[in-house]
Amino acid sequence: MSDRSNPWQLQTIVCQLRTARNQWRTQNGRVSGEQGGRELPSRAAMADILEALCGALFPMRLGPVDLREESEDFYVGHTLDVALNALLTQARLELRYAARQGGLPDERVDASATLLIQDFALALPGLRSILDTDVLAAYHGDPAARSVDEVLLCYPGILAVIHHRLAHHLYRAGLPLLARISAEIAHSSTGIDIHPGAQIGRSFFIDHGTGVVIGETAIIGERVRIYQAVTLGAKRFPADESGQLQKGHPRHPIVEDDVVIYAGATILGRITIGQGSTIGGNVWLTRSVPAGSNLTQANLLHDDGTQK
């Protein structure tokens, strides 16, 4: 008969979970309790930081509902102060974790983290300028858009690109875990999966967006427009002598300036899509194409239905 005062058998479950944690730590060389506190950055903290940064970048559109223009600078300054200090805390956690994983001393972590976040802060005005080109690209690229304000407030592609611009800076600065957390927060909200390592030029527009995947080593030029369910992915994953996947090798497409990629297209491998090309919907492409190409399912097939 169950105990109605303790129907969940919590003491037993807590003990079993502790045993499972300790087994995992032992198997993976972790020393239980050695840190005495949180070891890794917090996804919840990063979500709050990103929301604050979005507000600071676009205060009258993504800031608080009662903000007035005469208070704009005060709001931006205060919000950045809080957000950057919180980001510094998360950066310290990541750098300490990386130092422990690498068996390195962490006495310089605080100084390194401070320098990285100072550089991040100084980059924000430039990132805002680039994001302005992305917003305008969305407005001019979608006949349904009635204003740039609508684009900024409503378009999931813009939210994903804002997060990517911030995440890419963190990635290049040596904070890949914070960058990946930032990217996955946007992925969860929008269905758009952009790895923070991807290099993306100005005036980038993702229309509709759900199901878009852009891999780590993808390089995208300026004034590129892509639609929902487009994949810029890897064709194969080379392994080393022990069978482990090799990491960091260029394996995703290069998309040059002024390319349009329509819905459902899948472009795989380290191939180049030449400047000014148009890739039609649902095209499966694993070879480079020259500038000015116009590819559709029909002109990619031989008479027998096989791919050219």
mmCIF file of C-alpha atoms in Angstrom:
data_model
loop_
_atom_site.group_PDB
_atom_site.id
_atom_site.type_symbol
_atom_site.label_atom_id
_atom_site.label_comp_id
_atom_site.label_asym_id
_atom_site.label_seq_id
_atom_site.Cartn_x
_atom_site.Cartn_y
_atom_site.Cartn_z
ATOM 1 C CA MET A 1 0.000 0.000 0.000
ATOM 2 C CA SER A 2 1.393 3.423 -0.949
ATOM 3 C CA ASP A 3 2.069 6.097 1.635
ATOM 4 C CA ARG A 4 -0.425 8.887 0.951
ATOM 5 C CA SER A 5 1.813 11.408 2.715
ATOM 6 C CA ASN A 6 4.662 10.585 0.301
ATOM 7 C CA PRO A 7 3.050 9.186 -2.888
ATOM 8 C CA TRP A 8 6.120 9.817 -5.080
ATOM 9 C CA GLN A 9 8.705 7.891 -3.026
ATOM 10 C CA LEU A 10 10.957 10.927 -3.389
ATOM 11 C CA GLN A 11 13.691 9.758 -1.026
ATOM 12 C CA THR A 12 14.215 6.595 -3.069
ATOM 13 C CA ILE A 13 14.141 8.443 -6.386
ATOM 14 C CA VAL A 14 16.570 11.133 -5.175
ATOM 15 C CA CYS A 15 19.013 8.448 -4.016
ATOM 16 C CA GLN A 16 18.751 6.592 -7.325
ATOM 17 C CA LEU A 17 19.331 9.792 -9.291
ATOM 18 C CA ARG A 18 22.383 10.590 -7.139
ATOM 19 C CA THR A 19 23.734 7.118 -7.888
ATOM 20 C CA ALA A 20 23.178 7.646 -11.634
ATOM 21 C CA ARG A 21 24.971 11.013 -11.510
ATOM 22 C CA ASN A 22 27.914 9.602 -9.617
ATOM 23 C CA GLN A 23 28.223 6.671 -12.016
ATOM 24 C CA TRP A 24 28.280 9.030 -14.995
ATOM 25 C CA ARG A 25 30.888 11.271 -13.342
ATOM 26 C CA THR A 26 33.078 8.311 -12.484
ATOM 27 C CA GLN A 27 32.849 6.852 -15.988
ATOM 28 C CA ASN A 28 33.705 10.211 -17.560
ATOM 29 C CA GLY A 29 36.511 11.224 -15.218
ATOM 30 C CA ARG A 30 34.544 13.883 -13.348
ATOM 31 C CA VAL A 31 35.212 14.451 -9.655
ATOM 32 C CA SER A 32 31.906 14.867 -7.864
ATOM 33 C CA GLY A 33 31.509 18.078 -5.926
ATOM 34 C CA GLU A 34 34.895 19.522 -6.808
ATOM 35 C CA GLN A 35 33.484 22.845 -7.987
ATOM 36 C CA GLY A 36 30.936 23.523 -5.254
ATOM 37 C CA GLY A 37 28.733 25.455 -7.678
ATOM 38 C CA ARG A 38 27.410 25.693 -11.204
ATOM 39 C CA GLU A 39 29.963 24.384 -13.687
ATOM 40 C CA LEU A 40 28.426 25.408 -17.027
ATOM 41 C CA PRO A 41 26.722 28.494 -18.450
ATOM 42 C CA SER A 42 22.963 28.814 -18.046
ATOM 43 C CA ARG A 43 20.572 28.649 -20.991
ATOM 44 C CA ALA A 44 17.975 30.615 -18.973
ATOM 45 C CA ALA A 45 20.505 33.347 -18.204
ATOM 46 C CA MET A 46 21.501 33.563 -21.876
ATOM 47 C CA ALA A 47 17.840 33.882 -22.912
ATOM 48 C CA ASP A 48 17.458 36.894 -20.592
ATOM 49 C CA ILE A 49 20.726 38.396 -21.871
ATOM 50 C CA LEU A 50 19.696 38.030 -25.515
ATOM 51 C CA GLU A 51 16.290 39.559 -24.895
ATOM 52 C CA ALA A 52 17.985 42.523 -23.211
ATOM 53 C CA LEU A 53 20.508 42.904 -26.048
ATOM 54 C CA CYS A 54 17.723 42.862 -28.630
ATOM 55 C CA GLY A 55 16.007 45.624 -26.670
ATOM 56 C CA ALA A 56 19.205 47.652 -26.472
ATOM 57 C CA LEU A 57 19.827 47.283 -30.211
ATOM 58 C CA PHE A 58 16.249 48.235 -31.184
ATOM 59 C CA PRO A 59 14.879 50.024 -28.103
ATOM 60 C CA MET A 60 11.741 51.578 -29.601
ATOM 61 C CA ARG A 61 10.715 48.324 -31.281
ATOM 62 C CA LEU A 62 12.003 45.498 -29.075
ATOM 63 C CA GLY A 63 12.378 47.405 -25.801
ATOM 64 C CA PRO A 64 9.762 47.922 -23.058
ATOM 65 C CA VAL A 65 6.254 48.901 -24.074
ATOM 66 C CA ASP A 66 6.289 52.161 -22.086
ATOM 67 C CA LEU A 67 9.664 53.432 -23.349
ATOM 68 C CA ARG A 68 9.733 57.023 -24.660
ATOM 69 C CA GLU A 69 12.341 58.525 -26.977
ATOM 70 C CA GLU A 70 13.563 60.991 -24.339
ATOM 71 C CA SER A 71 14.463 58.009 -22.114
ATOM 72 C CA GLU A 72 15.987 55.920 -24.900
ATOM 73 C CA ASP A 73 19.667 56.489 -24.082
ATOM 74 C CA PHE A 74 19.110 55.889 -20.363
ATOM 75 C CA TYR A 75 17.299 52.636 -21.094
ATOM 76 C CA VAL A 76 19.985 51.468 -23.516
ATOM 77 C CA GLY A 77 22.802 52.307 -21.091
ATOM 78 C CA HIS A 78 21.150 50.653 -18.108
ATOM 79 C CA THR A 79 20.085 47.595 -20.094
ATOM 80 C CA LEU A 80 23.550 47.106 -21.574
ATOM 81 C CA ASP A 81 25.178 47.454 -18.162
ATOM 82 C CA VAL A 82 23.000 44.705 -16.712
ATOM 83 C CA ALA A 83 23.214 42.463 -19.783
ATOM 84 C CA LEU A 84 26.976 42.762 -20.252
ATOM 85 C CA ASN A 85 27.688 42.047 -16.590
ATOM 86 C CA ALA A 86 25.457 38.987 -16.802
ATOM 87 C CA LEU A 87 27.207 37.929 -20.028
ATOM 88 C CA LEU A 88 30.569 38.345 -18.299
ATOM 89 C CA THR A 89 29.453 35.886 -15.615
ATOM 90 C CA GLN A 90 28.483 33.354 -18.278
ATOM 91 C CA ALA A 91 31.757 33.889 -20.156
ATOM 92 C CA ARG A 92 33.732 33.182 -16.993
ATOM 93 C CA LEU A 93 31.839 29.933 -16.529
ATOM 94 C CA GLU A 94 32.599 28.816 -20.078
ATOM 95 C CA LEU A 95 36.283 29.749 -19.911
ATOM 96 C CA ARG A 96 36.730 28.029 -16.531
ATOM 97 C CA TYR A 97 35.025 24.929 -17.878
ATOM 98 C CA ALA A 98 37.263 24.957 -20.969
ATOM 99 C CA ALA A 99 40.364 25.372 -18.794
ATOM 100 C CA ARG A 100 39.379 22.410 -16.623
ATOM 101 C CA GLN A 101 38.624 20.265 -19.667
ATOM 102 C CA GLY A 102 42.032 21.111 -21.082
ATOM 103 C CA GLY A 103 43.861 20.588 -17.805
ATOM 104 C CA LEU A 104 44.973 24.237 -17.805
ATOM 105 C CA PRO A 105 45.207 26.707 -14.920
ATOM 106 C CA ASP A 106 42.349 29.177 -14.804
ATOM 107 C CA GLU A 107 43.933 32.099 -12.976
ATOM 108 C CA ARG A 108 43.676 34.316 -16.079
ATOM 109 C CA VAL A 109 40.038 33.466 -16.811
ATOM 110 C CA ASP A 110 38.560 36.600 -15.248
ATOM 111 C CA ALA A 111 40.863 38.941 -17.166
ATOM 112 C CA SER A 112 40.310 37.061 -20.430
ATOM 113 C CA ALA A 113 36.533 37.055 -19.988
ATOM 114 C CA THR A 114 36.496 40.784 -19.286
ATOM 115 C CA LEU A 115 38.474 41.554 -22.449
ATOM 116 C CA LEU A 116 36.205 39.350 -24.568
ATOM 117 C CA ILE A 117 33.019 41.009 -23.321
ATOM 118 C CA GLN A 118 34.558 44.476 -23.689
ATOM 119 C CA ASP A 119 35.245 43.653 -27.345
ATOM 120 C CA PHE A 120 31.710 42.312 -27.714
ATOM 121 C CA ALA A 121 30.274 45.546 -26.296
ATOM 122 C CA LEU A 122 32.353 47.681 -28.661
ATOM 123 C CA ALA A 123 31.118 45.597 -31.605
ATOM 124 C CA LEU A 124 27.421 46.267 -30.906
ATOM 125 C CA PRO A 125 27.114 49.525 -32.921
ATOM 126 C CA GLY A 126 28.611 47.801 -35.960
ATOM 127 C CA LEU A 127 26.293 44.823 -35.508
ATOM 128 C CA ARG A 128 23.319 47.190 -35.362
ATOM 129 C CA SER A 129 24.393 48.707 -38.693
ATOM 130 C CA ILE A 130 24.604 45.273 -40.307
ATOM 131 C CA LEU A 131 21.234 44.286 -38.879
ATOM 132 C CA ASP A 132 19.699 47.406 -40.390
ATOM 133 C CA THR A 133 20.676 46.046 -43.825
ATOM 134 C CA ASP A 134 19.065 42.703 -42.960
ATOM 135 C CA VAL A 135 15.820 44.409 -41.922
ATOM 136 C CA LEU A 136 15.746 46.452 -45.134
ATOM 137 C CA ALA A 137 16.460 43.335 -47.197
ATOM 138 C CA ALA A 138 13.441 41.646 -45.639
ATOM 139 C CA TYR A 139 11.243 44.690 -46.209
ATOM 140 C CA HIS A 140 12.252 45.124 -49.850
ATOM 141 C CA GLY A 141 12.298 41.373 -50.498
ATOM 142 C CA ASP A 142 8.753 40.615 -49.339
ATOM 143 C CA PRO A 143 5.811 42.332 -51.055
ATOM 144 C CA ALA A 144 3.636 41.410 -48.059
ATOM 145 C CA ALA A 145 5.769 43.525 -45.686
ATOM 146 C CA ARG A 146 4.012 46.810 -44.967
ATOM 147 C CA SER A 147 6.833 48.433 -42.987
ATOM 148 C CA VAL A 148 10.279 47.830 -41.551
ATOM 149 C CA ASP A 149 8.639 47.887 -38.134
ATOM 150 C CA GLU A 150 6.442 44.939 -39.086
ATOM 151 C CA VAL A 151 9.529 43.071 -40.291
ATOM 152 C CA LEU A 152 11.399 43.669 -37.043
ATOM 153 C CA LEU A 153 8.471 42.805 -34.804
ATOM 154 C CA CYS A 154 7.011 39.831 -36.668
ATOM 155 C CA TYR A 155 9.461 38.044 -38.952
ATOM 156 C CA PRO A 156 11.100 34.939 -37.475
ATOM 157 C CA GLY A 157 13.934 35.228 -39.988
ATOM 158 C CA ILE A 158 14.924 38.590 -38.530
ATOM 159 C CA LEU A 159 14.903 37.245 -34.966
ATOM 160 C CA ALA A 160 17.103 34.354 -36.074
ATOM 161 C CA VAL A 161 19.524 36.707 -37.844
ATOM 162 C CA ILE A 162 19.764 39.050 -34.835
ATOM 163 C CA HIS A 163 20.673 36.093 -32.656
ATOM 164 C CA HIS A 164 23.107 34.843 -35.278
ATOM 165 C CA ARG A 165 24.953 38.153 -35.561
ATOM 166 C CA LEU A 166 25.425 38.197 -31.780
ATOM 167 C CA ALA A 167 26.252 34.494 -31.579
ATOM 168 C CA HIS A 168 28.760 34.648 -34.435
ATOM 169 C CA HIS A 169 30.744 37.325 -32.614
ATOM 170 C CA LEU A 170 30.852 35.169 -29.476
ATOM 171 C CA TYR A 171 31.871 32.156 -31.572
ATOM 172 C CA ARG A 172 34.758 33.963 -33.211
ATOM 173 C CA ALA A 173 35.808 35.435 -29.859
ATOM 174 C CA GLY A 174 36.387 31.973 -28.400
ATOM 175 C CA LEU A 175 33.100 31.454 -26.563
ATOM 176 C CA PRO A 176 31.574 28.679 -28.708
ATOM 177 C CA LEU A 177 29.324 27.284 -25.980
ATOM 178 C CA LEU A 178 27.653 30.637 -25.297
ATOM 179 C CA ALA A 179 27.368 31.103 -29.051
ATOM 180 C CA ARG A 180 25.716 27.718 -29.524
ATOM 181 C CA ILE A 181 23.291 28.325 -26.666
ATOM 182 C CA SER A 182 22.338 31.655 -28.269
ATOM 183 C CA ALA A 183 21.764 29.997 -31.636
ATOM 184 C CA GLU A 184 19.663 27.204 -30.159
ATOM 185 C CA ILE A 185 17.450 29.684 -28.292
ATOM 186 C CA ALA A 186 16.606 31.264 -31.652
ATOM 187 C CA HIS A 187 16.223 27.807 -33.218
ATOM 188 C CA SER A 188 13.658 26.859 -30.571
ATOM 189 C CA SER A 189 11.677 30.059 -31.175
ATOM 190 C CA THR A 190 11.786 30.193 -34.961
ATOM 191 C CA GLY A 191 12.525 26.731 -36.379
ATOM 192 C CA ILE A 192 15.572 28.262 -38.098
ATOM 193 C CA ASP A 193 18.841 26.478 -37.323
ATOM 194 C CA ILE A 194 21.921 28.613 -38.040
ATOM 195 C CA HIS A 195 25.195 27.380 -36.593
ATOM 196 C CA PRO A 196 27.030 30.333 -35.006
ATOM 197 C CA GLY A 197 30.139 29.523 -37.021
ATOM 198 C CA ALA A 198 28.444 30.282 -40.348
ATOM 199 C CA GLN A 199 29.735 33.434 -42.072
ATOM 200 C CA ILE A 200 26.900 35.585 -43.420
ATOM 201 C CA GLY A 201 27.202 38.847 -45.340
ATOM 202 C CA ARG A 202 25.036 41.946 -45.190
ATOM 203 C CA SER A 203 21.439 42.253 -46.378
ATOM 204 C CA PHE A 204 20.585 38.634 -45.611
ATOM 205 C CA PHE A 205 16.920 37.662 -45.770
ATOM 206 C CA ILE A 206 15.268 34.407 -44.693
ATOM 207 C CA ASP A 207 11.639 34.454 -45.853
ATOM 208 C CA HIS A 208 9.163 32.363 -43.823
ATOM 209 C CA GLY A 209 12.110 30.385 -42.485
ATOM 210 C CA THR A 210 10.778 27.249 -40.800
ATOM 211 C CA GLY A 211 13.102 24.318 -41.385
ATOM 212 C CA VAL A 212 16.093 26.327 -42.644
ATOM 213 C CA VAL A 213 19.434 24.726 -41.709
ATOM 214 C CA ILE A 214 22.788 26.481 -42.227
ATOM 215 C CA GLY A 215 25.895 24.547 -41.225
ATOM 216 C CA GLU A 216 28.958 25.624 -39.279
ATOM 217 C CA THR A 217 31.368 26.211 -42.166
ATOM 218 C CA ALA A 218 28.875 27.719 -44.624
ATOM 219 C CA ILE A 219 29.899 31.041 -46.182
ATOM 220 C CA ILE A 220 27.112 33.290 -47.461
ATOM 221 C CA GLY A 221 27.759 36.482 -49.401
ATOM 222 C CA GLU A 222 25.815 39.729 -49.481
ATOM 223 C CA ARG A 223 22.196 40.239 -50.552
ATOM 224 C CA VAL A 224 21.369 36.533 -50.373
ATOM 225 C CA ARG A 225 17.741 35.469 -49.978
ATOM 226 C CA ILE A 226 16.602 31.999 -48.936
ATOM 227 C CA TYR A 227 13.207 30.485 -48.234
ATOM 228 C CA GLN A 228 11.786 27.916 -45.843
ATOM 229 C CA ALA A 229 13.175 24.379 -45.578
ATOM 230 C CA VAL A 230 16.458 25.232 -47.317
ATOM 231 C CA THR A 231 19.464 23.205 -46.156
ATOM 232 C CA LEU A 232 23.080 24.299 -46.564
ATOM 233 C CA GLY A 233 24.575 21.095 -45.215
ATOM 234 C CA ALA A 234 27.461 18.641 -45.370
ATOM 235 C CA LYS A 235 27.575 15.848 -47.932
ATOM 236 C CA ARG A 236 29.783 13.510 -45.927
ATOM 237 C CA PHE A 237 31.556 13.377 -42.570
ATOM 238 C CA PRO A 238 35.172 12.159 -42.805
ATOM 239 C CA ALA A 239 36.469 10.098 -39.885
ATOM 240 C CA ASP A 240 39.970 9.743 -38.460
ATOM 241 C CA GLU A 241 41.904 6.487 -38.021
ATOM 242 C CA SER A 242 39.976 5.644 -34.867
ATOM 243 C CA GLY A 243 36.616 6.153 -36.538
ATOM 244 C CA GLN A 244 35.846 9.463 -34.811
ATOM 245 C CA LEU A 245 34.326 12.203 -36.934
ATOM 246 C CA GLN A 246 36.829 14.909 -37.865
ATOM 247 C CA LYS A 247 35.710 18.344 -36.737
ATOM 248 C CA GLY A 248 36.357 21.796 -38.106
ATOM 249 C CA HIS A 249 36.930 20.899 -41.758
ATOM 250 C CA PRO A 250 35.140 23.030 -44.406
ATOM 251 C CA ARG A 251 32.179 20.882 -45.417
ATOM 252 C CA HIS A 252 29.305 23.267 -46.134
ATOM 253 C CA PRO A 253 28.473 25.332 -49.233
ATOM 254 C CA ILE A 254 29.787 28.726 -50.289
ATOM 255 C CA VAL A 255 26.951 30.948 -51.525
ATOM 256 C CA GLU A 256 28.169 34.026 -53.382
ATOM 257 C CA ASP A 257 26.496 37.458 -53.561
ATOM 258 C CA ASP A 258 22.969 38.035 -54.877
ATOM 259 C CA VAL A 259 21.879 34.375 -54.821
ATOM 260 C CA VAL A 260 18.243 33.331 -54.314
ATOM 261 C CA ILE A 261 17.485 29.824 -52.995
ATOM 262 C CA TYR A 262 13.844 28.776 -53.070
ATOM 263 C CA ALA A 263 11.904 26.593 -50.652
ATOM 264 C CA GLY A 264 12.999 23.044 -49.989
ATOM 265 C CA ALA A 265 16.332 23.225 -51.825
ATOM 266 C CA THR A 266 19.090 21.025 -50.378
ATOM 267 C CA ILE A 267 22.666 22.075 -51.130
ATOM 268 C CA LEU A 268 25.340 19.770 -49.743
ATOM 269 C CA GLY A 269 29.114 19.754 -49.492
ATOM 270 C CA ARG A 270 31.876 22.297 -50.014
ATOM 271 C CA ILE A 271 30.537 23.531 -53.319
ATOM 272 C CA THR A 272 30.113 27.075 -54.643
ATOM 273 C CA ILE A 273 26.902 28.673 -55.833
ATOM 274 C CA GLY A 274 28.055 31.401 -58.196
ATOM 275 C CA GLN A 275 27.074 35.038 -57.872
ATOM 276 C CA GLY A 276 23.590 35.966 -59.017
ATOM 277 C CA SER A 277 22.373 32.375 -59.317
ATOM 278 C CA THR A 278 18.827 31.202 -58.640
ATOM 279 C CA ILE A 279 18.254 27.746 -57.144
ATOM 280 C CA GLY A 280 14.699 26.511 -57.597
ATOM 281 C CA GLY A 281 12.449 24.827 -55.064
ATOM 282 C CA ASN A 282 13.220 21.268 -53.944
ATOM 283 C CA VAL A 283 16.445 21.111 -55.959
ATOM 284 C CA TRP A 284 19.032 18.629 -54.624
ATOM 285 C CA LEU A 285 22.483 19.977 -55.452
ATOM 286 C CA THR A 286 25.915 18.491 -54.725
ATOM 287 C CA ARG A 287 28.072 20.225 -57.342
ATOM 288 C CA SER A 288 29.231 23.794 -57.882
ATOM 289 C CA VAL A 289 27.402 26.012 -60.344
ATOM 290 C CA PRO A 290 28.786 29.084 -62.147
ATOM 291 C CA ALA A 291 27.645 32.666 -61.710
ATOM 292 C CA GLY A 292 24.254 33.477 -63.158
ATOM 293 C CA SER A 293 22.960 29.899 -63.084
ATOM 294 C CA ASN A 294 19.234 29.237 -62.976
ATOM 295 C CA LEU A 295 18.591 25.713 -61.708
ATOM 296 C CA THR A 296 15.252 23.977 -61.360
ATOM 297 C CA GLN A 297 14.293 20.353 -60.901
ATOM 298 C CA ALA A 298 13.484 20.165 -64.595
ATOM 299 C CA ASN A 299 16.820 21.412 -65.927
ATOM 300 C CA LEU A 300 18.802 19.305 -63.448
ATOM 301 C CA LEU A 301 17.464 16.018 -64.863
ATOM 302 C CA HIS A 302 18.381 13.926 -67.851
ATOM 303 C CA ASP A 303 15.583 12.547 -70.023
ATOM 304 C CA ASP A 304 15.635 9.321 -67.994
ATOM 305 C CA GLY A 305 15.006 11.234 -64.741
ATOM 306 C CA THR A 306 18.544 10.921 -63.328
ATOM 307 C CA GLN A 307 20.422 13.996 -62.115
ATOM 308 C CA LYS A 308 22.797 15.673 -64.543
#
